CSV table of C-alpha atoms in Angstrom, one decimal:
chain,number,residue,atom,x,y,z
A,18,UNK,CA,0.0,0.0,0.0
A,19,UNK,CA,1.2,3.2,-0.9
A,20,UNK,CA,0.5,5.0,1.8
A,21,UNK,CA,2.2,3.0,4.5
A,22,UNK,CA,5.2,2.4,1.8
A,23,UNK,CA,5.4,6.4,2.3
A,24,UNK,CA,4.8,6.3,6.8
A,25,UNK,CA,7.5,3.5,6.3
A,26,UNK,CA,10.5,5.6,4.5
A,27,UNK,CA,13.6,6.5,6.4
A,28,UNK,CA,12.5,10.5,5.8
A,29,UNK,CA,9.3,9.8,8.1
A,30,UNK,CA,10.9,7.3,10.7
A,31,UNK,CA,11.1,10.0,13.3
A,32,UNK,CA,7.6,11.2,13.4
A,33,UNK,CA,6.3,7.9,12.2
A,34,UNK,CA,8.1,6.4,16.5
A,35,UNK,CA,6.2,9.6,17.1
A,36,UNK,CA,2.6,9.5,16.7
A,37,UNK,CA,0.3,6.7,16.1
A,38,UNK,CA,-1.3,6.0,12.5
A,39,UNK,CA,-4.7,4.7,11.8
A,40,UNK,CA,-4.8,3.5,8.2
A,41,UNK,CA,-8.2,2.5,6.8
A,42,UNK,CA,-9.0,0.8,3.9
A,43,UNK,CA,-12.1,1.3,1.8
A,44,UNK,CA,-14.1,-2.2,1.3
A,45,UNK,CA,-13.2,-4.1,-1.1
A,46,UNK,CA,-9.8,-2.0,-2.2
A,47,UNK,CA,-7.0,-4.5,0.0
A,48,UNK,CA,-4.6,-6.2,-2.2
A,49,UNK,CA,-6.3,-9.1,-2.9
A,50,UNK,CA,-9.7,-8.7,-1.6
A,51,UNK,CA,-12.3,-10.9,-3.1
A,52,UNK,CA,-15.7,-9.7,-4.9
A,53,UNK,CA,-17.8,-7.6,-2.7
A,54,UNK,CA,-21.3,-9.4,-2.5
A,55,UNK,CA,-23.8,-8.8,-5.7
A,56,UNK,CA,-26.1,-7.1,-3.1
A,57,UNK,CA,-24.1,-4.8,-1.6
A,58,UNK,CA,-24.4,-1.1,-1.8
A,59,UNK,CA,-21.1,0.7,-2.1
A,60,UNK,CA,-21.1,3.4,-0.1
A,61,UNK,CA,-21.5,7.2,-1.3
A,62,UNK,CA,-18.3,9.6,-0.7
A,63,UNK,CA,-20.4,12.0,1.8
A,64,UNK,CA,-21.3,8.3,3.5
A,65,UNK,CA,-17.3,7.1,3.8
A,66,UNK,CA,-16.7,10.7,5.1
A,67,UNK,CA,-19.2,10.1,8.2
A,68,UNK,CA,-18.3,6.3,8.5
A,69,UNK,CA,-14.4,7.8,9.0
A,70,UNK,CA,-15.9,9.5,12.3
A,71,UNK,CA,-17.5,6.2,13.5
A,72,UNK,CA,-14.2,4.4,13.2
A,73,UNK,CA,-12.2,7.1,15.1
A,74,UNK,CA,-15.5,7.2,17.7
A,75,UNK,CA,-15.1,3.2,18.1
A,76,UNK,CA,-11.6,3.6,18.4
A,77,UNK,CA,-11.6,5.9,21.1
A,78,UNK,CA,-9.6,8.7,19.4
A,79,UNK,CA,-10.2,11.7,21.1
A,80,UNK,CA,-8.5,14.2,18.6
A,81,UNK,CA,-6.9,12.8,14.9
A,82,UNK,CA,-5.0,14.5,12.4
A,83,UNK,CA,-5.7,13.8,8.4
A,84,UNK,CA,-3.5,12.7,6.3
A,85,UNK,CA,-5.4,11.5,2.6
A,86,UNK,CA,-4.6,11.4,-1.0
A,87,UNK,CA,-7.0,11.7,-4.4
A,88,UNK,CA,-10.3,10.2,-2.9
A,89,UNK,CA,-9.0,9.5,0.1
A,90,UNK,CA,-8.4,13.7,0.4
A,91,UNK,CA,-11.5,14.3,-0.5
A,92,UNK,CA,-13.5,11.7,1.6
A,93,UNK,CA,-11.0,13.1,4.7
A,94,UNK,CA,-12.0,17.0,4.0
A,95,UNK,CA,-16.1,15.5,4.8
A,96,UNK,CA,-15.0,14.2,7.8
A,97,UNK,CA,-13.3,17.4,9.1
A,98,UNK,CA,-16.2,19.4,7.8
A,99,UNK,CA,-19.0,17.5,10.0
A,100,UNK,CA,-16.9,16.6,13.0
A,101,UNK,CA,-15.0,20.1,13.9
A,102,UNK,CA,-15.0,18.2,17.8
A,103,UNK,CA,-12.7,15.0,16.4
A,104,UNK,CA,-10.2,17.1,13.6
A,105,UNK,CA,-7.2,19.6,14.7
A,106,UNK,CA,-6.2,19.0,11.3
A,107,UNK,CA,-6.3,18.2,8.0
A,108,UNK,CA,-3.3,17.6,5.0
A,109,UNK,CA,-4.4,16.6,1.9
A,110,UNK,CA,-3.2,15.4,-1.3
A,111,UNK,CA,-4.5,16.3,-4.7
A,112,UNK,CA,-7.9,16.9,-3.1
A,113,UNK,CA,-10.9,17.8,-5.5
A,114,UNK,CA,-14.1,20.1,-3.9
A,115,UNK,CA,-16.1,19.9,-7.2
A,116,UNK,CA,-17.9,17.2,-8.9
A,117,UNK,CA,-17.3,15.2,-12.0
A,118,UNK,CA,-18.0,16.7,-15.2
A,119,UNK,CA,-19.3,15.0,-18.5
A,120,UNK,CA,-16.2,14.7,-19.9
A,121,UNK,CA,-14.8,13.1,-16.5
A,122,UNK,CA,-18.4,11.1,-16.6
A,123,UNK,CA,-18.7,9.3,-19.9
A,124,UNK,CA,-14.9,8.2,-20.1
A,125,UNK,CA,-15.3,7.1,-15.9
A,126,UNK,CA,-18.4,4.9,-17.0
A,127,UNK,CA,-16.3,3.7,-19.9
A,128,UNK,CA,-13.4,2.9,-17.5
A,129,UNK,CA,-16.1,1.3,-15.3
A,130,UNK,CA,-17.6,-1.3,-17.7
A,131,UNK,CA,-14.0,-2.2,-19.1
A,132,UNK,CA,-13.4,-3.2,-15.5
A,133,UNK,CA,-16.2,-4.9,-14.9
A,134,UNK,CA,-16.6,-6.8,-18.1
A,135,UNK,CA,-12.9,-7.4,-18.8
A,136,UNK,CA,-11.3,-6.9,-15.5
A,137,UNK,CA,-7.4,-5.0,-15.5
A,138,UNK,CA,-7.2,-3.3,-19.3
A,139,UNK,CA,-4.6,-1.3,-21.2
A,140,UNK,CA,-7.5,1.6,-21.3
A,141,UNK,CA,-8.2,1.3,-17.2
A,142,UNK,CA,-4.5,0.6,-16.8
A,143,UNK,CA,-3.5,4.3,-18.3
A,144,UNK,CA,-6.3,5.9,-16.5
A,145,UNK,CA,-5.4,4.9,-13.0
A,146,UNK,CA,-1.3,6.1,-14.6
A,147,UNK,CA,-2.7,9.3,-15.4
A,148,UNK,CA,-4.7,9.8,-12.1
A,149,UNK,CA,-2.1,8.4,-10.0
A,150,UNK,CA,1.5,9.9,-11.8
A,151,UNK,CA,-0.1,12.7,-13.8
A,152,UNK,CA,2.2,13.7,-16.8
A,153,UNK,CA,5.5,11.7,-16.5
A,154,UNK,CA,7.7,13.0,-19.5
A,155,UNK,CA,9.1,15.8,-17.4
A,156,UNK,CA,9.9,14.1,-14.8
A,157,UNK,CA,13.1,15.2,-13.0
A,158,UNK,CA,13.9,11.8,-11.7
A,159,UNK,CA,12.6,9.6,-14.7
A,160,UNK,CA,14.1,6.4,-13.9
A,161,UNK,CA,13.0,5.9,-10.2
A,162,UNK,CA,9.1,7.1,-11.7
A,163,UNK,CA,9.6,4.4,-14.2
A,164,UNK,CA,10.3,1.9,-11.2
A,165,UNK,CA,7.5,3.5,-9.5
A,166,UNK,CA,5.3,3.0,-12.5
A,167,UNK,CA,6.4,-0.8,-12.7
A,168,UNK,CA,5.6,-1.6,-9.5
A,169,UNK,CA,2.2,0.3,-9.9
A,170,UNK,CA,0.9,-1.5,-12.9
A,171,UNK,CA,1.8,-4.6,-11.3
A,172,UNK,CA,-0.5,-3.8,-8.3
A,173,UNK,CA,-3.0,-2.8,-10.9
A,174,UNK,CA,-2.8,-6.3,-12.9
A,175,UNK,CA,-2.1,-8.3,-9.8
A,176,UNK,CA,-3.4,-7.1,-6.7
A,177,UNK,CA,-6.3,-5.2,-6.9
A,178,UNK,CA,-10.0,-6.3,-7.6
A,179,UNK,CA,-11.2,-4.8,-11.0
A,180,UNK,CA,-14.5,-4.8,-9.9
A,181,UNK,CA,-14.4,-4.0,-6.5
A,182,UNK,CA,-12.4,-0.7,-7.7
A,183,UNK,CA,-15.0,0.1,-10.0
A,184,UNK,CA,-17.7,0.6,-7.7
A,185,UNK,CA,-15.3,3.0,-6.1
A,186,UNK,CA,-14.7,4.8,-9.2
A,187,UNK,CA,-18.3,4.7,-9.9
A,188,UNK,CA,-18.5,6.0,-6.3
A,189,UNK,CA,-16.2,9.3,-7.2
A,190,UNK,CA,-17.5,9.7,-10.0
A,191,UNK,CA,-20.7,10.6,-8.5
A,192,UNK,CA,-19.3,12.4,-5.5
A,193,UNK,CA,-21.5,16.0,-4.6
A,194,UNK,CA,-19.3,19.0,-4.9
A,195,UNK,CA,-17.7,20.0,-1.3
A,196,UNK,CA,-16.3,23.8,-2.9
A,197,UNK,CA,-19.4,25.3,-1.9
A,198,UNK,CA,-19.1,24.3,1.5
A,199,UNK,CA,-15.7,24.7,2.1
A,200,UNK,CA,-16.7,27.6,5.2
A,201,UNK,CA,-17.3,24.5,7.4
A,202,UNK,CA,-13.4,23.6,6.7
A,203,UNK,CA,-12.2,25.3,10.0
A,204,UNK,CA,-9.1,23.2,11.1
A,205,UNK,CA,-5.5,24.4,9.6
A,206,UNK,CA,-5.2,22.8,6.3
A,207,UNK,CA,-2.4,21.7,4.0
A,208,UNK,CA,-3.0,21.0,0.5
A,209,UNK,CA,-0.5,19.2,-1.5
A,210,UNK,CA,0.0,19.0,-5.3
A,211,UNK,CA,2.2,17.8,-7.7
A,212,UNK,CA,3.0,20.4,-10.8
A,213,UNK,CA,2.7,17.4,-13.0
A,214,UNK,CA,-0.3,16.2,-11.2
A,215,UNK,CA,-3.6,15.6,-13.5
A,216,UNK,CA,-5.7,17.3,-10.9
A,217,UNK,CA,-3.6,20.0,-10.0
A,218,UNK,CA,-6.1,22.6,-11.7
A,219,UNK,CA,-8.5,21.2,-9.4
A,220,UNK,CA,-6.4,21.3,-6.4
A,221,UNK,CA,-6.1,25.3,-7.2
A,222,UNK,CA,-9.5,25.5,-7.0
A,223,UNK,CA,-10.4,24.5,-4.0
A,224,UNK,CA,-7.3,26.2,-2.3
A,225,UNK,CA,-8.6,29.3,-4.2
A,226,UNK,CA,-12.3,28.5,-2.9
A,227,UNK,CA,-10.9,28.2,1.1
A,228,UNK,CA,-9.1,31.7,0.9
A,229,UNK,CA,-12.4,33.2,0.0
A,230,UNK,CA,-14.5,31.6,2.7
A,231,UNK,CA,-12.1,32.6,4.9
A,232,UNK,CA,-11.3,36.2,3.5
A,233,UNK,CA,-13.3,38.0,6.9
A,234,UNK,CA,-11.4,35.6,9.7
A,235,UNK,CA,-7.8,36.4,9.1
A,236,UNK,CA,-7.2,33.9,12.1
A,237,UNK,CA,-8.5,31.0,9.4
A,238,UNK,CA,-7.0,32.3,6.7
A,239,UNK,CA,-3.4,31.7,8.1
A,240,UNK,CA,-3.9,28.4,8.4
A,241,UNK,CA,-4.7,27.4,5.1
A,242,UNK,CA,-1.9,26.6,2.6
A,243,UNK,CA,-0.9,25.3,-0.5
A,244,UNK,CA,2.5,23.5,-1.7
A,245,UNK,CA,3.3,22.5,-5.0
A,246,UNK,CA,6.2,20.3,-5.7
A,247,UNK,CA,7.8,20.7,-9.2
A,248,UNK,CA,8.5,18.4,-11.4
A,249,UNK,CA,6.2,15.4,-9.8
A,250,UNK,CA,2.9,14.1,-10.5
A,251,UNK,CA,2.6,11.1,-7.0
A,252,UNK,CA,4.2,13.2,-4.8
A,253,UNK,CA,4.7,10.6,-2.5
A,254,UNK,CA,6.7,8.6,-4.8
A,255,UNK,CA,8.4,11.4,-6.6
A,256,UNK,CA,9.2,13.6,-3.6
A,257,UNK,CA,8.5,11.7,-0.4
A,258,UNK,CA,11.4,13.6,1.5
A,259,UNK,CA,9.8,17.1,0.7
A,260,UNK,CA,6.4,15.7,1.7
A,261,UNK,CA,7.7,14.5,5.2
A,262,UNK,CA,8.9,18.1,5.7
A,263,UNK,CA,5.5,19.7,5.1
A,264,UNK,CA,3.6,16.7,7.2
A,265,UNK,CA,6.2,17.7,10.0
A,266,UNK,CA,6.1,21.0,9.9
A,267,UNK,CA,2.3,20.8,9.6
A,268,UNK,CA,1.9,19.0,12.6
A,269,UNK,CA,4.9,20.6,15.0
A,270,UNK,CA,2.7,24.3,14.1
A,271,UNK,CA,-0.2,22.4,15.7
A,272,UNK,CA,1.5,22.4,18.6
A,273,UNK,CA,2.5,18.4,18.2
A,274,UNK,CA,5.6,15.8,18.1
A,275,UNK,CA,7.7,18.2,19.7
A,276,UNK,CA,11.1,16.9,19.9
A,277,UNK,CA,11.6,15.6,16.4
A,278,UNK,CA,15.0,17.5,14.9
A,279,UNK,CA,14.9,19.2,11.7
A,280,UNK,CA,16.6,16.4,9.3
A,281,UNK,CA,18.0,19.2,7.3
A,282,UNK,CA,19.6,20.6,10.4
A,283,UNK,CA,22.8,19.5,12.6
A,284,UNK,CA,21.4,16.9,15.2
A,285,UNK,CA,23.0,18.9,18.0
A,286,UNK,CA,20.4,21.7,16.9
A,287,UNK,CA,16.9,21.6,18.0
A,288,UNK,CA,14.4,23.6,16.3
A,289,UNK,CA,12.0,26.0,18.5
A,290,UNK,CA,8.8,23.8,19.4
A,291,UNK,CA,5.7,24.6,21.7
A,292,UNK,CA,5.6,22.9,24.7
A,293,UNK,CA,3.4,19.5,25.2
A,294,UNK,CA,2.2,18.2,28.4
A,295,UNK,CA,3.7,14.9,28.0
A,296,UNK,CA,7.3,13.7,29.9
A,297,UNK,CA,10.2,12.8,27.5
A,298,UNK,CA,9.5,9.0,28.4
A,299,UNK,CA,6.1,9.0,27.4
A,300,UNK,CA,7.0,10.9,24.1
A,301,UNK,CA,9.8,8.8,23.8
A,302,UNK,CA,7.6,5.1,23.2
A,303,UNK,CA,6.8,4.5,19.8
A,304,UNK,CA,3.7,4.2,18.1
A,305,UNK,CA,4.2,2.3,15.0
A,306,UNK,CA,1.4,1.6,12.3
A,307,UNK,CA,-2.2,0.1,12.2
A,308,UNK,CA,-4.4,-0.9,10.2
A,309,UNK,CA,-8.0,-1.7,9.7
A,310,UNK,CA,-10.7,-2.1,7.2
A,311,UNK,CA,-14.3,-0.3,8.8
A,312,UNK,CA,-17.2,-2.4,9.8
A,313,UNK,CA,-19.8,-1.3,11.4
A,314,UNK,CA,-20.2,-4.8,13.1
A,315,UNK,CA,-17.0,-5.0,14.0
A,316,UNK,CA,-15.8,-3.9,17.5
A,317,UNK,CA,-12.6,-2.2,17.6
A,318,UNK,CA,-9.9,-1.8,20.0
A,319,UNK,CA,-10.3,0.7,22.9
A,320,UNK,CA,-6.6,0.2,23.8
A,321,UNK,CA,-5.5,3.6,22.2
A,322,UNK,CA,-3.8,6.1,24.4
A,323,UNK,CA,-5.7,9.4,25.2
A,324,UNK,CA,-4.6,12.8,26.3
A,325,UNK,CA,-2.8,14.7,24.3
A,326,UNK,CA,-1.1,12.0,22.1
A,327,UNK,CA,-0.9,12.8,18.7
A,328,UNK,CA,-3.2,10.4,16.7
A,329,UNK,CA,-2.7,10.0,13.2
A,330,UNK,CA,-5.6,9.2,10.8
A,331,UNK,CA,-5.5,8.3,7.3
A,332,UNK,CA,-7.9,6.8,4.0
């Protein structure tokens, strides 16, 4: 999984011993995973947003911090719209607010039949490329993205369900636009693009859309920013170094993981962190990585810290 490949890298092994990551996987999307049932109803993106809540509710996280790319940003950006009590903050990755247009809607449904009819396909193949590298012939680093792309299209062919990712395509594709309610966004926020990335435009937009909700609350309006990272389309295969920087830097200005050193600085200098609450011991113990697919009959462990632990949360 891509996502705890990135948590995983040597750039993000301090504040990965530092806080504690949630990673949850949409039904049917695990390597592997058989067909979901004919009968079942896969669930709207407005519906994974609020089922994100019940897993951090049954969890017993007090307070999380988002962390979401493509779809996952977007379903993330619901949550922390509809549960202001649960978020202190929110980056996220190539994250849409508008809803699919035609265009995105005829070729989607073509995608979507391929899939289902055919499985894996040189057609779907290119458009999970495109959605997931952007455009690749500028690449600064060309080789490693071809290794990246390699071991991408062999999850693709070998891995993932066709038709279980389908009805999560099918799912996106029909997602309601969340630009016009970006004024319940009131955590910090980070968004992250690539300037190769295919959604990029889209990214813009919604960044654009948060300044102007927030043009009247200058106290809101400081905390909402926008990176781009040239010359990459998957940021977090094509700059994973520069990404642990902003995720850091993101979360220390929250006033959390204090004690990580700059890795671009001497190790006998410490950056300038707020205080925490917690001794050196406690923020000493690693946390390490979890993971968990939500469902609703399921009961899930209790055993998470609380207080003013960091907890990490992720789609």
């Amino acid at each position: 999984n891509e996502m705890v490949d990135f948590v995983s890298q040597d750039c993000m092994e301090q504040l990965a011993a530092k806080c504690s990551w949630v990673h949850v996987l949409i039904p049917g999307q695990g390597d592997g995973d058989r067909d979901l049932p004919p009968n079942y109803t896969f669930p709207t993106m407005q519906q994974l947003g609020e089922a994100m809540g019940e897993v951090c509710d049954a969890m017993g996280l007090k307070q999380v911090v988002l962390f979401g790319e493509g779809a996952g940003a977007n379903i993330l950006a619901r949550l922390a719209m509809i549960r202001e009590d649960l978020v202190l903050g929110a980056v996220l990755i190539h994250c849409t607010g508008t809803a699919a247009g035609f265009a995105e809607t005829i070729r989607d449904k073509l995608i979507g039949w391929k899939l289902n009819s055919i499985g894996m396909n040189p057609a779907a193949e290119s458009y999970m490329l495109l959605h997931r590298f952007g455009s690749i012939g500028d690449a600064s680093d060309e080789m490693e993205m071809r290794h990246a792309l390699d071991r991408f299209r062999h999850s693709l062919r070998e891995a993932i369900n066709p038709r279980n990712l389908n009805k999560f395509i099918m799912s996106f594709m029909a997602r309601t636009k969340i630009i016009e309610k970006v004024d319940l966004l009131r955590c910090p926020v980070l968004l992250i693009t690539g300037s190769l990335g295919a959604h990029k435009p889209s990214v813009q937009r919604f960044y654009n859309a948060l300044l102007q909700s927030a043009r009247t609350d200058p106290d809101r309006l400081k905390h909402i920013e926008l990176v781009q990272l040239d010359d990459v389309g998957n940021v977090l295969r094509g700059a994973p170094d520069k990404v642990a920087d902003c995720l850091q830097y993101f979360i220390q200005g929250l006033g959390l993981a204090s004690g990580i050193v700059n890795r671009r600085m001497s190790s006998t200098v410490r950056p300038f962190l707020r205080g925490r609450s917690l001794s050196m011991e406690e923020y000493d113990q690693p946390k390490g990585v979890s993971s968990c697919v939500f469902d609703k009959n399921r009961k899930y462990s209790t055993a998470v810290p609380e207080g003013d632990e960091l907890e990490e949360y992720r789609a």
